[in-house]
CSV table of C-alpha atoms in Angstrom, one decimal:
chain,number,residue,atom,x,y,z
A,1,MET,CA,0.0,0.0,0.0
A,2,ILE,CA,2.8,2.4,0.8
A,3,GLU,CA,4.5,1.8,-2.6
A,4,LYS,CA,1.2,2.4,-4.4
A,5,TYR,CA,0.5,5.5,-2.5
A,6,THR,CA,4.1,6.8,-3.2
A,7,TYR,CA,3.7,6.2,-7.0
A,8,TYR,CA,0.5,8.2,-7.3
A,9,THR,CA,1.8,10.9,-5.1
A,10,PHE,CA,4.9,11.2,-7.3
A,11,LEU,CA,2.7,11.3,-10.5
A,12,ALA,CA,0.6,14.1,-9.0
A,13,ILE,CA,3.6,16.1,-8.1
A,14,LEU,CA,4.9,15.8,-11.7
A,15,THR,CA,1.6,16.8,-13.2
A,16,THR,CA,1.4,19.8,-10.8
A,17,ALA,CA,5.0,20.8,-11.7
A,18,ALA,CA,4.3,20.6,-15.5
A,19,MET,CA,1.2,22.8,-15.0
A,20,PHE,CA,3.3,25.2,-12.9
A,21,PHE,CA,6.3,25.5,-15.2
A,22,ALA,CA,4.3,25.7,-18.6
A,23,PRO,CA,3.0,29.2,-17.9
A,24,ILE,CA,6.5,30.3,-16.8
A,25,GLU,CA,8.0,29.1,-20.1
A,26,VAL,CA,5.2,30.9,-22.0
A,27,GLN,CA,5.9,34.1,-20.1
A,28,ALA,CA,9.6,33.8,-20.8
A,29,GLN,CA,9.0,33.4,-24.5
A,30,LYS,CA,6.6,36.5,-24.4
A,31,LYS,CA,9.2,38.5,-22.6
A,32,GLN,CA,11.9,37.5,-25.1
A,33,ILE,CA,9.7,38.6,-28.0
A,34,ALA,CA,8.9,41.8,-26.2
A,35,GLN,CA,12.6,42.6,-25.6
A,36,ALA,CA,13.4,41.8,-29.2
A,37,LYS,CA,10.6,44.2,-30.4
A,38,GLU,CA,12.0,47.0,-28.1
A,39,LYS,CA,15.4,46.6,-29.7
A,40,ILE,CA,13.9,46.7,-33.2
A,41,LYS,CA,11.9,49.8,-32.4
A,42,ALA,CA,15.0,51.5,-30.9
A,43,LYS,CA,17.2,50.3,-33.8
A,44,LYS,CA,19.7,49.1,-31.3
A,45,ASP,CA,21.2,45.6,-31.0
A,46,VAL,CA,18.8,44.6,-33.8
A,47,ALA,CA,21.1,41.7,-34.9
A,48,GLN,CA,20.9,40.4,-31.4
A,49,ALA,CA,17.1,40.6,-31.5
A,50,GLU,CA,17.1,38.6,-34.7
A,51,ASN,CA,19.4,35.9,-33.4
A,52,SER,CA,17.3,35.5,-30.2
A,53,MET,CA,14.2,34.8,-32.4
A,54,ARG,CA,16.3,32.4,-34.5
A,55,VAL,CA,17.2,30.5,-31.4
A,56,LEU,CA,13.5,30.2,-30.5
A,57,LEU,CA,12.7,28.9,-33.9
A,58,ALA,CA,15.3,26.2,-33.5
A,59,ASP,CA,13.1,24.8,-30.7
A,60,SER,CA,10.5,22.5,-32.2
A,61,ALA,CA,7.9,24.0,-29.8
A,62,TYR,CA,8.2,27.4,-31.6
A,63,ALA,CA,9.1,26.3,-35.1
A,64,THR,CA,5.8,27.4,-36.5
A,65,ASN,CA,5.1,30.2,-34.1
A,66,GLU,CA,3.8,33.2,-36.1
A,67,LYS,CA,4.8,35.8,-33.6
A,68,VAL,CA,8.4,34.6,-33.4
A,69,TRP,CA,8.7,34.4,-37.2
A,70,LEU,CA,7.3,37.9,-37.7
A,71,THR,CA,9.5,39.4,-35.0
A,72,MET,CA,12.6,37.9,-36.6
A,73,ILE,CA,11.5,39.1,-40.1
A,74,ALA,CA,10.9,42.6,-38.6
A,75,ALA,CA,14.5,42.6,-37.3
A,76,GLU,CA,15.8,41.6,-40.7
A,77,ASN,CA,13.8,44.3,-42.3
A,78,THR,CA,15.2,46.9,-39.9
A,79,ILE,CA,18.8,45.8,-40.5
A,80,TYR,CA,18.2,46.0,-44.2
A,81,ASP,CA,16.5,49.5,-44.0
A,82,MET,CA,19.3,50.9,-41.8
A,83,GLY,CA,21.9,49.7,-44.2
A,84,ASN,CA,19.9,51.0,-47.2
A,85,GLU,CA,19.5,54.4,-45.5
A,86,ASN,CA,23.3,54.6,-44.9
A,87,LEU,CA,23.9,53.7,-48.5
A,88,TYR,CA,21.5,56.4,-49.7
A,89,LEU,CA,23.2,59.0,-47.4
A,90,LYS,CA,26.6,57.8,-48.6
A,91,GLN,CA,27.6,56.9,-45.1
A,92,GLN,CA,29.8,54.0,-44.1
A,93,ILE,CA,28.1,50.6,-44.4
A,94,ASP,CA,29.1,47.0,-43.9
A,95,THR,CA,28.0,46.0,-47.4
A,96,THR,CA,28.5,42.3,-46.8
A,97,ALA,CA,26.3,42.3,-43.7
A,98,TRP,CA,23.6,44.4,-45.5
A,99,LEU,CA,23.6,41.9,-48.4
A,100,GLN,CA,23.4,39.0,-46.1
A,101,ALA,CA,20.4,40.6,-44.5
A,102,THR,CA,18.8,40.8,-47.9
A,103,MET,CA,19.4,37.1,-48.5
A,104,ARG,CA,18.0,36.2,-45.1
A,105,LEU,CA,14.8,38.2,-45.9
A,106,PHE,CA,14.3,36.1,-49.0
A,107,GLN,CA,15.0,32.8,-47.3
A,108,ASP,CA,13.0,33.5,-44.2
A,109,MET,CA,10.0,35.2,-45.8
A,110,GLU,CA,9.8,32.2,-48.2
A,111,ARG,CA,9.9,29.7,-45.3
A,112,PHE,CA,7.4,31.7,-43.3
A,113,ASP,CA,5.1,31.8,-46.3
A,114,SER,CA,4.9,28.0,-46.3
A,115,ILE,CA,3.7,28.2,-42.7
A,116,ASP,CA,1.4,31.2,-43.4
A,117,ALA,CA,-0.2,29.2,-46.2
A,118,LEU,CA,-1.0,26.1,-44.2
A,119,PRO,CA,-4.7,25.1,-44.4
A,120,ASP,CA,-6.8,26.1,-41.4
A,121,LYS,CA,-9.2,23.7,-39.6
A,122,LYS,CA,-11.7,23.9,-42.5
A,123,GLY,CA,-9.0,23.2,-45.1
A,124,ARG,CA,-8.9,26.8,-46.3
A,125,VAL,CA,-5.6,28.4,-47.5
A,126,GLN,CA,-5.7,32.1,-46.6
A,127,PRO,CA,-2.1,33.4,-46.0
A,128,LYS,CA,-2.4,36.7,-44.1
A,129,HIS,CA,1.1,38.1,-44.8
A,130,ARG,CA,1.9,37.0,-48.3
A,131,GLU,CA,0.8,40.1,-50.2
A,132,LYS,CA,2.9,42.4,-47.9
A,133,HIS,CA,5.9,40.1,-48.0
A,134,THR,CA,5.7,39.6,-51.7
A,135,GLU,CA,5.8,43.3,-52.4
A,136,ARG,CA,8.7,43.7,-50.1
A,137,LEU,CA,10.8,41.0,-51.8
A,138,ASN,CA,9.9,42.2,-55.3
A,139,THR,CA,11.2,45.7,-54.2
A,140,ILE,CA,14.5,44.5,-52.9
A,141,ARG,CA,15.1,41.7,-55.4
A,142,PRO,CA,17.6,43.9,-57.5
A,143,ASN,CA,20.0,43.8,-54.6
A,144,LEU,CA,20.4,40.0,-55.1
A,145,TYR,CA,21.9,40.8,-58.5
A,146,PHE,CA,24.0,43.5,-56.9
A,147,GLY,CA,25.1,41.0,-54.3
A,148,GLY,CA,26.2,38.6,-57.0
A,149,THR,CA,28.2,41.3,-58.7
A,150,TYR,CA,29.7,42.5,-55.5
A,151,PHE,CA,31.0,39.1,-54.4
A,152,LEU,CA,32.2,38.3,-57.9
A,153,ALA,CA,34.4,41.4,-57.8
A,154,LYS,CA,35.7,40.2,-54.4
A,155,GLY,CA,36.6,36.8,-55.9
A,156,ASN,CA,34.1,35.1,-53.6
A,157,TYR,CA,32.6,32.9,-56.3
A,158,SER,CA,30.6,30.6,-54.1
A,159,GLU,CA,28.8,33.5,-52.5
A,160,SER,CA,28.4,35.3,-55.8
A,161,LEU,CA,26.8,32.1,-57.2
A,162,ARG,CA,24.4,32.0,-54.2
A,163,PHE,CA,23.1,35.5,-54.9
A,164,TYR,CA,22.8,35.1,-58.6
A,165,ASN,CA,21.1,31.8,-58.1
A,166,LYS,CA,18.6,33.3,-55.7
A,167,TYR,CA,17.9,36.1,-58.1
A,168,ILE,CA,17.1,33.6,-60.9
A,169,ASP,CA,15.2,31.2,-58.6
A,170,CYS,CA,12.7,34.0,-57.6
A,171,ASP,CA,10.9,33.0,-60.7
A,172,THR,CA,10.0,29.6,-59.1
A,173,ILE,CA,9.1,30.9,-55.6
A,174,ALA,CA,5.4,30.4,-55.1
A,175,MET,CA,4.8,33.9,-53.6
A,176,LEU,CA,6.6,35.6,-56.4
A,177,ARG,CA,5.3,33.8,-59.5
A,178,LYS,CA,2.8,36.5,-60.3
A,179,TYR,CA,5.7,38.8,-61.4
A,180,LYS,CA,6.7,36.4,-64.2
A,181,TYR,CA,10.4,37.3,-64.0
A,182,SER,CA,11.4,34.9,-66.8
A,183,GLU,CA,9.1,36.7,-69.2
A,184,LYS,CA,9.5,40.3,-68.1
A,185,ASP,CA,13.0,40.6,-66.5
A,186,SER,CA,15.6,41.2,-69.2
A,187,ILE,CA,18.4,41.0,-66.6
A,188,MET,CA,17.7,37.3,-66.0
A,189,ILE,CA,19.8,36.2,-68.9
A,190,GLN,CA,22.7,38.3,-67.7
A,191,ALA,CA,22.3,36.8,-64.2
A,192,ALA,CA,22.4,33.3,-65.8
A,193,TYR,CA,25.6,34.2,-67.6
A,194,TRP,CA,27.4,35.4,-64.5
A,195,ALA,CA,26.0,32.6,-62.4
A,196,MET,CA,27.5,30.1,-64.9
A,197,TYR,CA,30.8,32.0,-64.7
A,198,ALA,CA,30.8,32.0,-60.9
A,199,ALA,CA,29.8,28.3,-60.8
A,200,THR,CA,32.6,27.3,-63.2
A,201,LYS,CA,35.1,29.3,-61.1
A,202,CYS,CA,34.2,27.6,-57.8
A,203,GLY,CA,34.0,24.1,-59.3
A,204,GLU,CA,30.2,23.7,-59.3
A,205,TYR,CA,30.3,22.3,-62.9
A,206,LYS,CA,26.9,20.5,-62.9
A,207,LYS,CA,25.3,23.6,-61.4
A,208,ALA,CA,26.9,25.8,-64.1
A,209,LEU,CA,25.3,23.7,-66.8
A,210,THR,CA,21.8,24.2,-65.4
A,211,TYR,CA,22.1,27.9,-66.5
A,212,ARG,CA,23.0,27.0,-70.0
A,213,GLU,CA,19.6,27.4,-71.7
A,214,MET,CA,18.9,30.8,-70.2
A,215,ALA,CA,22.5,32.0,-70.5
A,216,GLU,CA,22.7,31.1,-74.2
A,217,ARG,CA,19.9,33.7,-74.9
A,218,ASP,CA,22.6,36.3,-74.3
A,219,SER,CA,24.2,36.5,-77.7
A,220,THR,CA,26.7,39.1,-76.7
A,221,HIS,CA,28.5,36.6,-74.4
A,222,LEU,CA,27.9,33.4,-76.3
A,223,ASN,CA,31.6,32.8,-77.0
A,224,PHE,CA,32.4,32.9,-73.3
A,225,ILE,CA,29.3,30.8,-72.5
A,226,LEU,CA,30.4,28.1,-74.8
A,227,GLN,CA,33.9,28.3,-73.2
A,228,TYR,CA,32.4,27.7,-69.7
A,229,ILE,CA,30.3,24.9,-71.0
A,230,SER,CA,33.4,23.3,-72.5
A,231,GLU,CA,35.3,23.7,-69.3
A,232,CYS,CA,32.4,22.0,-67.3
A,233,TYR,CA,32.3,19.0,-69.7
A,234,SER,CA,36.0,18.7,-69.5
A,235,GLN,CA,36.0,18.7,-65.7
A,236,LEU,CA,33.1,16.2,-65.7
A,237,LYS,CA,35.0,13.9,-68.0
A,238,ASP,CA,32.3,14.1,-70.6
A,239,THR,CA,34.5,13.9,-73.6
A,240,GLU,CA,31.8,13.7,-76.2
A,241,ASN,CA,30.0,16.8,-75.1
A,242,TYR,CA,33.3,18.6,-74.5
A,243,VAL,CA,34.5,18.0,-78.1
A,244,ASN,CA,31.1,18.8,-79.6
A,245,THR,CA,31.1,22.1,-77.7
A,246,LEU,CA,34.6,22.9,-78.9
A,247,ARG,CA,33.4,22.3,-82.4
A,248,GLU,CA,30.4,24.5,-82.0
A,249,GLY,CA,32.5,27.2,-80.5
A,250,PHE,CA,35.1,27.0,-83.2
A,251,THR,CA,32.4,27.1,-85.9
A,252,ARG,CA,30.8,30.1,-84.5
A,253,TYR,CA,34.0,31.9,-83.3
A,254,PRO,CA,37.0,30.6,-85.2
A,255,SER,CA,39.3,33.4,-84.0
A,256,PHE,CA,38.3,33.1,-80.4
A,257,PRO,CA,41.4,31.9,-78.6
A,258,PHE,CA,39.8,29.2,-76.5
A,259,PHE,CA,38.3,26.6,-79.0
A,260,TYR,CA,40.8,26.1,-81.7
A,261,PRO,CA,43.9,25.1,-79.7
A,262,ARG,CA,42.0,22.7,-77.5
A,263,LEU,CA,40.3,21.1,-80.5
A,264,ILE,CA,43.7,20.7,-82.2
A,265,GLU,CA,45.1,19.2,-79.0
A,266,TYR,CA,42.3,16.7,-78.8
A,267,TYR,CA,42.8,15.6,-82.4
A,268,GLN,CA,46.6,15.3,-82.0
A,269,ASN,CA,46.2,13.3,-78.8
A,270,CYS,CA,43.8,10.9,-80.7
A,271,ASN,CA,46.2,10.8,-83.7
A,272,MET,CA,43.4,12.4,-85.8
A,273,ASN,CA,45.9,14.4,-87.9
A,274,ASP,CA,43.6,14.7,-90.9
A,275,SER,CA,40.9,16.3,-88.7
A,276,ALA,CA,43.4,18.7,-87.2
A,277,MET,CA,44.5,19.7,-90.7
A,278,ALA,CA,40.9,20.2,-91.8
A,279,VAL,CA,40.2,22.4,-88.8
A,280,THR,CA,43.4,24.4,-89.4
A,281,ASP,CA,42.6,24.9,-93.1
A,282,LYS,CA,39.2,26.2,-92.2
A,283,ALA,CA,40.7,28.5,-89.6
A,284,LEU,CA,43.1,29.9,-92.2
A,285,LYS,CA,40.2,30.6,-94.5
A,286,THR,CA,38.7,32.8,-91.9
A,287,ASP,CA,42.0,34.6,-91.1
A,288,SER,CA,45.0,33.8,-93.3
A,289,THR,CA,47.2,36.2,-91.3
A,290,ASN,CA,46.6,34.6,-87.9
A,291,ILE,CA,50.0,33.5,-86.5
A,292,ASN,CA,48.6,30.7,-84.3
A,293,PHE,CA,46.8,29.2,-87.3
A,294,MET,CA,49.9,29.4,-89.5
A,295,LEU,CA,52.2,28.0,-86.8
A,296,THR,CA,49.8,25.0,-86.3
A,297,LYS,CA,49.7,24.5,-90.1
A,298,SER,CA,53.5,24.5,-90.1
A,299,THR,CA,53.7,22.0,-87.3
A,300,LEU,CA,51.1,19.6,-88.9
A,301,LEU,CA,53.0,19.8,-92.2
A,302,LEU,CA,56.3,19.2,-90.4
A,303,ASN,CA,54.9,16.1,-88.7
A,304,ARG,CA,53.6,14.8,-92.0
A,305,GLY,CA,57.0,15.4,-93.7
A,306,ASP,CA,55.9,18.2,-96.0
A,307,TYR,CA,59.0,20.2,-95.2
A,308,ALA,CA,59.0,22.7,-98.0
A,309,GLU,CA,55.4,23.8,-97.3
A,310,SER,CA,56.0,23.9,-93.6
A,311,LEU,CA,59.1,26.1,-94.2
A,312,TYR,CA,56.9,28.4,-96.3
A,313,TYR,CA,54.5,29.1,-93.3
A,314,CYS,CA,57.5,29.5,-90.9
A,315,TYR,CA,59.0,32.3,-93.1
A,316,ASN,CA,55.7,34.0,-93.4
A,317,ILE,CA,55.4,34.0,-89.6
A,318,LEU,CA,58.9,35.5,-89.2
A,319,GLN,CA,58.0,38.3,-91.6
A,320,LYS,CA,55.1,39.2,-89.3
A,321,ASP,CA,56.6,38.5,-85.9
A,322,SER,CA,60.2,37.5,-85.3
A,323,THR,CA,59.5,36.8,-81.5
A,324,VAL,CA,57.5,33.6,-81.9
A,325,ALA,CA,59.9,31.0,-80.5
A,326,ASP,CA,58.2,27.9,-81.9
A,327,THR,CA,58.8,29.2,-85.4
A,328,TYR,CA,62.6,28.8,-84.9
A,329,TYR,CA,62.0,25.3,-83.4
A,330,ASN,CA,60.0,24.2,-86.4
A,331,ILE,CA,62.6,25.5,-88.9
A,332,GLY,CA,65.3,23.8,-86.9
A,333,LEU,CA,63.4,20.5,-87.0
A,334,ILE,CA,62.7,20.8,-90.7
A,335,TYR,CA,66.4,20.7,-91.4
A,336,PHE,CA,67.2,18.3,-88.5
A,337,ASN,CA,64.7,15.7,-89.6
A,338,GLN,CA,66.0,15.6,-93.1
A,339,ALA,CA,69.5,15.1,-91.8
A,340,ILE,CA,68.3,12.3,-89.6
A,341,GLU,CA,66.6,10.6,-92.6
A,342,ILE,CA,70.0,10.5,-94.4
A,343,ASP,CA,71.8,9.4,-91.2
A,344,LYS,CA,69.5,6.4,-90.9
A,345,VAL,CA,70.8,4.9,-94.1
A,346,ARG,CA,73.6,2.5,-93.3
A,347,GLN,CA,75.7,2.9,-96.4
A,348,THR,CA,75.8,6.6,-97.2
A,349,SER,CA,77.9,8.1,-100.0
A,350,ALA,CA,80.3,11.0,-99.3
A,351,ALA,CA,78.0,13.3,-101.1
A,352,LYS,CA,75.1,12.3,-98.9
A,353,LYS,CA,77.2,12.7,-95.8
A,354,ARG,CA,78.1,16.3,-96.9
A,355,GLN,CA,74.4,16.9,-97.5
A,356,MET,CA,73.6,15.6,-94.0
A,357,GLU,CA,76.2,17.8,-92.4
A,358,ASN,CA,75.0,20.8,-94.3
A,359,LEU,CA,71.4,20.1,-93.1
A,360,TYR,CA,72.7,19.9,-89.5
A,361,ARG,CA,74.5,23.3,-90.0
A,362,GLN,CA,71.3,24.8,-91.4
A,363,SER,CA,69.4,23.5,-88.4
A,364,LEU,CA,71.8,24.6,-85.7
A,365,PRO,CA,71.3,28.4,-85.6
A,366,TYR,CA,67.5,28.0,-85.4
A,367,LEU,CA,67.6,25.4,-82.6
A,368,GLU,CA,70.1,27.5,-80.7
A,369,LYS,CA,67.9,30.5,-81.1
A,370,TYR,CA,65.0,28.5,-79.8
A,371,ARG,CA,67.1,27.4,-76.8
A,372,ALA,CA,67.9,31.0,-76.0
A,373,MET,CA,64.2,32.0,-76.3
A,374,ALA,CA,62.8,29.0,-74.4
A,375,PRO,CA,65.6,27.8,-72.0
A,376,GLU,CA,63.0,26.1,-69.7
A,377,LYS,CA,61.9,23.7,-72.5
A,378,LYS,CA,65.0,21.5,-72.3
A,379,GLN,CA,63.2,18.4,-73.3
A,380,ARG,CA,62.6,19.9,-76.7
A,381,TRP,CA,66.0,21.2,-77.7
A,382,MET,CA,68.6,19.1,-75.8
A,383,SER,CA,68.4,16.0,-77.9
A,384,PRO,CA,68.6,17.5,-81.4
A,385,LEU,CA,71.4,19.9,-80.3
A,386,TYR,CA,73.3,16.9,-78.8
A,387,THR,CA,73.0,15.1,-82.2
A,388,ILE,CA,74.1,18.1,-84.1
A,389,TYR,CA,77.1,18.9,-81.9
A,390,LEU,CA,78.2,15.2,-82.2
A,391,ASN,CA,77.9,15.0,-86.0
A,392,LEU,CA,79.6,18.4,-86.5
A,393,ASN,CA,82.5,17.5,-84.1
A,394,MET,CA,81.8,20.5,-81.9
A,395,GLY,CA,83.6,19.2,-78.8
A,396,LYS,CA,83.1,22.1,-76.4
A,397,GLU,CA,79.4,22.5,-77.2
A,398,PHE,CA,79.0,18.7,-77.1
A,399,ASP,CA,80.5,18.4,-73.6
A,400,GLU,CA,78.3,21.2,-72.3
A,401,ILE,CA,75.1,19.6,-73.7
A,402,ASP,CA,76.1,16.1,-72.6
A,403,LYS,CA,76.5,17.3,-69.0
A,404,LEU,CA,73.2,19.1,-69.2
A,405,ILE,CA,71.4,16.0,-70.4
A,406,ASN,CA,72.9,13.9,-67.6
A,407,GLU,CA,71.8,16.5,-65.0
A,408,TYR,CA,68.3,16.6,-66.5
A,409,ARG,CA,68.0,12.8,-66.4
A,410,ARG,CA,69.2,12.6,-62.8
A,411,ASN,CA,66.7,15.3,-61.7
A,412,ASN,CA,63.8,13.7,-63.6
A,413,LYS,CA,64.1,10.1,-62.7
């Protein structure tokens, strides 16, 4: 009997305690809201007021509490308005904090709207605050675009992407759909372009591709858009789409510096020399004076053994610009390769040997010029110069290059 009595007595005490502490907790919550409102009204410690409401909302008991939500949103509005006023008056402002307040307004008003739009007991959906909040967000929305631009200039690509993305996504937010941004906002395609750029820079390659359709409507930046798309496919190891985008980019913009060299590199890596030559010929038709196109043509001809035609393009390049190092390298190899072909023959006549030595002599000044212009590219000039010095009995030069080759091998084992 004592045990039974003790159990019911303990249960009664717990019930009484719960009834006693519940009003205290409610009063504490009301006091916290009241204090937050005072700070908001006084425009003092407003960020503290906002954070106190955010702490309350983290408690499941207050997660859908309208008063807490509205107090927090009021704090965010005040922070935004204070910053906007300082901006208007050209006073000092923490731009980052002001922009973050703008972002929080969008995020929190959108979240609250889903609570405000919950059906009542009769199943009716009658949001009380949507119209006011919708007008507010529509008014401040341009600052999302400004935020994207601001963080882009700071090199904070992930934050820039977040703002541009929110600016674009406003078109899909239920409370903002009536504005039909995708139809009426001409800045959307610019935002998509910059969002794609920011996403590419911060490694969000799949995200960048989601802006493709909208960004491609901006014809003024289409060359760069295709570049970003190519980079994304390259990083995602999607070779087929990467190459197709390079082809599209080159077809549209043959002189744009991004597409042609990468397309040539792909063809050469795949031993598709005919394709590389066809692209180069097409490029030269669009701009016969382009040095990069001529140099590539020279290299392709050199690799194919068409030495005379390769030499023709090299001399044309030198007439236009004598500082292109690879031109000297190509001329040097044109003579060097012909000498090697003679040297490969086991039984060579004296006349052929003289021809071979003459070709080595013709090659030498061009390869030495290339060495002087590109000293860091040892793997390209060391071996041919070694062979030339050896065949022309240039002892001092041979000893120097032999030592250099041995050092290079030791350092690159």
